Short mmCIF file of C-alpha atoms in Angstrom, two decimals:
data_model
loop_
_atom_site.label_atom_id
_atom_site.label_comp_id
_atom_site.label_asym_id
_atom_site.label_seq_id
_atom_site.Cartn_x
_atom_site.Cartn_y
_atom_site.Cartn_z
CA UNK A 1 -40.01 37.28 72.28
CA UNK A 2 -37.93 40.38 72.31
CA UNK A 3 -38.35 43.44 74.57
CA UNK A 4 -39.37 45.47 71.78
CA UNK A 5 -42.11 43.11 70.64
CA UNK A 6 -43.22 42.32 74.11
CA UNK A 7 -43.39 46.05 75.19
CA UNK A 8 -45.46 47.21 72.34
CA UNK A 9 -45.79 50.92 71.59
CA UNK A 10 -49.28 50.60 70.35
CA UNK A 11 -52.01 48.31 71.35
CA UNK A 12 -51.90 45.52 68.89
CA UNK A 13 -54.62 45.33 66.23
CA UNK A 14 -55.86 41.81 67.22
CA UNK A 15 -55.36 42.70 71.21
CA UNK A 16 -52.84 39.80 71.61
CA UNK A 17 -55.66 37.44 70.98
CA UNK A 18 -53.22 34.55 70.65
CA UNK A 19 -52.39 34.61 74.32
CA UNK A 20 -56.22 34.58 75.20
CA UNK A 21 -56.74 31.53 72.71
CA UNK A 22 -53.78 29.91 74.41
CA UNK A 23 -54.60 30.47 77.99
CA UNK A 24 -56.59 27.56 78.74
CA UNK A 25 -54.20 24.96 76.80
CA UNK A 26 -51.16 24.89 79.32
CA UNK A 27 -50.09 25.34 82.86
CA UNK A 28 -52.95 23.64 84.20
CA UNK A 29 -54.19 23.14 87.70
CA UNK A 30 -52.01 20.64 89.36
CA UNK A 31 -48.93 21.61 87.40
CA UNK A 32 -45.83 23.41 88.79
CA UNK A 33 -45.78 26.90 87.91
CA UNK A 34 -42.50 28.45 86.68
CA UNK A 35 -40.42 30.50 89.37
CA UNK A 36 -38.45 33.22 87.27
CA UNK A 37 -36.65 35.88 89.27
CA UNK A 38 -38.53 39.08 90.01
CA UNK A 39 -37.80 42.38 91.66
CA UNK A 40 -39.36 43.34 94.94
CA UNK A 41 -40.10 46.82 94.53
CA UNK A 42 -40.03 47.55 98.15
CA UNK A 43 -36.32 46.33 98.55
CA UNK A 44 -34.88 46.42 95.07
CA UNK A 45 -33.66 42.88 95.72
CA UNK A 46 -34.51 39.74 93.83
CA UNK A 47 -37.65 37.62 94.67
CA UNK A 48 -39.57 34.50 93.59
CA UNK A 49 -42.96 33.32 93.96
CA UNK A 50 -41.77 30.32 95.71
CA UNK A 51 -40.55 32.37 98.70
CA UNK A 52 -44.21 33.02 99.18
CA UNK A 53 -45.90 29.89 98.19
CA UNK A 54 -43.58 27.97 100.52
CA UNK A 55 -45.46 29.84 103.36
CA UNK A 56 -49.00 28.79 102.28
CA UNK A 57 -51.49 29.54 99.65
CA UNK A 58 -50.33 32.36 97.64
CA UNK A 59 -52.88 34.79 95.47
CA UNK A 60 -50.67 36.10 92.31
CA UNK A 61 -52.37 38.66 90.43
CA UNK A 62 -50.73 40.01 87.21
CA UNK A 63 -51.32 43.50 86.03
CA UNK A 64 -50.28 46.98 85.06
CA UNK A 65 -51.74 50.54 85.20
CA UNK A 66 -54.51 49.69 82.75
CA UNK B 1 -58.58 40.82 100.91
CA UNK B 2 -55.28 40.11 102.26
CA UNK B 3 -56.33 41.09 105.65
CA UNK B 4 -59.25 38.88 105.38
CA UNK B 5 -57.08 35.90 105.39
CA UNK B 6 -54.12 37.15 107.29
CA UNK B 7 -54.47 34.68 110.09
CA UNK B 8 -54.77 31.73 107.49
CA UNK B 9 -51.03 32.04 106.23
CA UNK B 10 -52.58 33.14 102.95
CA UNK B 11 -49.92 35.29 100.86
CA UNK B 12 -50.86 37.90 98.35
CA UNK B 13 -48.63 39.25 95.79
CA UNK B 14 -48.89 41.47 92.47
CA UNK B 15 -46.80 41.01 89.55
CA UNK B 16 -46.25 44.12 87.49
CA UNK B 17 -46.12 43.43 83.89
CA UNK B 18 -46.11 45.38 80.52
CA UNK B 19 -48.55 48.49 80.02
CA UNK B 20 -51.34 46.81 78.21
CA UNK B 21 -52.42 50.07 76.84
CA UNK B 22 -49.55 52.44 76.43
CA UNK B 23 -50.35 56.22 75.95
CA UNK B 24 -48.90 59.44 76.10
CA UNK B 25 -48.60 59.83 79.90
CA UNK B 26 -47.82 56.23 80.71
CA UNK B 27 -46.21 54.63 77.54
CA UNK B 28 -44.44 51.34 76.92
CA UNK B 29 -41.55 50.16 78.78
CA UNK B 30 -38.17 51.20 77.03
CA UNK B 31 -35.88 50.18 79.91
CA UNK B 32 -36.25 48.34 83.30
CA UNK B 33 -35.52 51.54 85.06
CA UNK B 34 -39.05 52.90 83.49
CA UNK B 35 -40.69 49.87 84.29
CA UNK B 36 -39.57 50.44 87.92
CA UNK B 37 -40.89 53.92 87.75
CA UNK B 38 -44.09 53.00 86.54
CA UNK B 39 -44.46 50.28 88.96
CA UNK B 40 -43.91 52.63 91.63
CA UNK B 41 -46.71 55.04 90.35
CA UNK B 42 -49.16 52.02 90.30
CA UNK B 43 -48.18 51.20 93.87
CA UNK B 44 -48.93 54.69 94.92
CA UNK B 45 -51.91 55.42 92.95
CA UNK B 46 -53.75 52.12 93.98
CA UNK B 47 -52.11 52.57 97.59
CA UNK B 48 -51.07 48.68 97.01
CA UNK B 49 -50.30 46.94 100.25
CA UNK B 50 -49.31 43.74 98.80
CA UNK B 51 -45.67 42.95 97.89
CA UNK B 52 -45.22 44.24 94.38
CA UNK B 53 -42.82 42.29 92.38
CA UNK B 54 -41.59 43.44 89.09
CA UNK B 55 -41.09 41.09 85.96
CA UNK B 56 -38.15 41.81 83.79
CA UNK B 57 -38.21 43.78 80.58
CA UNK B 58 -38.63 40.96 78.28
CA UNK B 59 -41.63 39.55 80.26
CA UNK B 60 -40.24 36.30 81.39
CA UNK B 61 -42.80 35.63 84.29
CA UNK B 62 -45.62 37.19 82.28
CA UNK B 63 -44.83 35.01 79.28
CA UNK B 64 -44.55 31.69 81.25
CA UNK B 65 -48.11 32.48 82.97
CA UNK B 66 -49.87 32.97 79.95
CA UNK B 67 -49.26 36.67 78.94
CA UNK B 68 -52.70 38.00 79.65
CA UNK B 69 -53.03 41.47 81.05
CA UNK B 70 -54.82 40.84 84.40
CA UNK B 71 -54.70 37.05 85.26
CA UNK B 72 -54.73 35.53 88.88
CA UNK B 73 -53.20 32.42 90.03
CA UNK B 74 -53.20 30.80 93.39
CA UNK B 75 -50.18 28.89 94.13
CA UNK B 76 -49.62 26.27 96.89
CA UNK B 77 -46.30 24.99 98.31
CA UNK B 78 -43.93 24.02 95.58
CA UNK B 79 -45.46 26.33 93.32
CA UNK B 80 -48.17 24.05 92.34
CA UNK B 81 -51.18 25.65 90.53
CA UNK B 82 -54.40 25.07 92.86
CA UNK B 83 -56.51 27.92 90.89
CA UNK B 84 -56.12 29.94 87.68
CA UNK B 85 -58.17 32.58 85.89
CA UNK B 86 -57.67 34.51 82.69
CA UNK B 87 -58.97 37.58 84.48
CA UNK B 88 -59.11 38.84 87.95
CA UNK B 89 -62.42 38.83 89.64
CA UNK B 90 -62.03 39.53 93.48
CA UNK B 91 -65.38 37.65 94.40
CA UNK B 92 -64.16 34.33 92.38
CA UNK B 93 -60.71 34.46 94.07
CA UNK B 94 -62.31 34.75 97.37
CA UNK B 95 -64.78 31.97 96.66
CA UNK B 96 -61.77 29.77 95.45
CA UNK B 97 -59.80 30.57 98.63
CA UNK B 98 -62.77 29.91 100.82
CA UNK B 99 -63.16 26.52 99.18
CA UNK B 100 -59.26 25.63 99.53
CA UNK B 101 -59.18 26.72 102.92
CA UNK B 102 -61.93 24.72 104.01
CA UNK B 103 -60.61 21.51 102.71
CA UNK B 104 -57.35 22.10 104.46
CA UNK B 105 -59.27 22.91 107.66
CA UNK B 106 -61.43 19.88 107.54
CA UNK B 107 -58.39 17.71 106.44
CA UNK B 108 -56.91 18.87 109.65
CA UNK B 109 -60.00 17.65 111.56
CA UNK B 110 -59.60 14.39 110.11
CA UNK B 111 -62.01 14.44 107.17
CA UNK B 112 -60.76 12.29 104.10
CA UNK B 113 -60.80 14.13 100.86
CA UNK B 114 -59.98 12.47 97.45
CA UNK B 115 -58.33 14.97 95.00
CA UNK B 116 -60.37 15.55 91.68
CA UNK B 117 -60.05 17.97 88.74
CA UNK B 118 -62.57 20.65 88.05
CA UNK B 119 -63.20 23.52 85.85
CA UNK B 120 -65.73 26.27 85.90
CA UNK B 121 -67.13 28.79 83.48
CA UNK B 122 -66.37 31.93 85.10
CA UNK B 123 -68.22 35.39 84.84
CA UNK B 124 -66.83 38.41 85.97
CA UNK B 125 -68.42 41.90 86.65
CA UNK B 126 -67.09 44.36 84.33
CA UNK B 127 -66.11 47.75 86.06
CA UNK B 128 -66.26 49.67 82.60
CA UNK B 129 -65.94 53.16 84.34
CA UNK B 130 -62.75 52.07 86.17
CA UNK B 131 -61.18 50.66 82.98
CA UNK B 132 -62.07 53.69 81.04
CA UNK B 133 -60.47 55.71 83.91
CA UNK B 134 -57.21 53.66 83.65
CA UNK B 135 -56.96 54.15 79.76
CA UNK B 136 -57.56 57.87 80.37
CA UNK B 137 -54.70 58.00 82.87
CA UNK B 138 -52.39 56.23 80.59
CA UNK B 139 -53.12 58.75 77.79
CA UNK B 140 -55.69 59.92 75.08
CA UNK B 141 -54.08 57.34 72.68
CA UNK B 142 -54.60 54.36 74.87
CA UNK B 143 -58.33 55.35 74.88
CA UNK B 144 -58.50 55.77 70.82
CA UNK B 145 -56.75 52.56 70.12
CA UNK B 146 -58.97 50.75 72.47
CA UNK B 147 -62.06 52.35 70.89
CA UNK B 148 -60.58 51.37 67.52
CA UNK B 149 -60.02 47.63 68.60
CA UNK B 150 -63.70 47.60 70.23
CA UNK B 151 -64.86 48.44 66.49
CA UNK B 152 -62.74 45.96 64.96
CA UNK B 153 -64.06 43.12 67.40
CA UNK B 154 -67.68 44.53 66.69
CA UNK B 155 -67.25 43.74 62.79
CA UNK B 156 -66.00 40.22 63.92
CA UNK B 157 -62.30 40.58 63.06
CA UNK B 158 -59.87 38.56 64.99
CA UNK B 159 -62.71 36.15 66.34
CA UNK B 160 -61.29 33.04 65.03
CA UNK B 161 -58.84 32.79 67.76
CA UNK B 162 -61.02 33.67 70.55
CA UNK B 163 -63.64 31.15 69.14
CA UNK B 164 -60.82 28.71 69.09
CA UNK B 165 -60.29 29.01 72.90
CA UNK B 166 -63.86 27.56 73.56
CA UNK B 167 -63.63 24.72 71.26
CA UNK B 168 -62.77 21.29 72.51
CA UNK B 169 -59.31 19.98 71.47
CA UNK B 170 -59.46 17.60 68.38
CA UNK B 171 -61.26 14.61 69.47
CA UNK B 172 -59.50 11.19 68.92
CA UNK B 173 -60.54 9.44 65.59
CA UNK B 174 -64.02 7.79 65.87
CA UNK B 175 -63.58 4.26 65.71
CA UNK B 176 -66.97 3.39 65.37
CA UNK B 177 -68.26 1.77 62.12
#
């Protein structure tokens, strides 16, 4: 998915219903979650979820301003 | 919630992803710098105290976890998924954490547990006022586009995919005569 398609300017007519319909069918409980590189806003440096999950249970919430 | 579990080694992070409802004030991310700018606004607006991790511009992390606007996962060591929800509902997350922590505590005390797989049908309280305020904050266009989407949903458009989510996968062929 390109950056332009991913960062839509207009809310898609179907509300990205494809993502909702696919959610329950992959990355199940018991699977190993991916560990892509993220940017820590506080430091500007690279961070990964595994940096946190190595220390114990880690609650990961995804979201934006809306 | 992070304070509630601070002494139990529970970590809590927020991953900032694309703007679900771009508007005139907060629009879509056209550059990574813009994404950082909006993530900073988000942190300040909600006085977020959790570490805020920003996904890349193409949504690599967001896509890998399901691309929904407000998911919650709980990960264990090795990034093992121990809980996942397609929307964030704080009481549900708290119930899951209490469940998982209680098992860990009882295991430390010597109780024997066998792993098993479970699913639950979630129900989340909808804070419509807060959601509407968020749309308005992003800009009038975000409000209009969501109202129009609701009207399409009310007319039954795009529901096929939503319903498929609730259907069981194709069953194995019936071998009985």
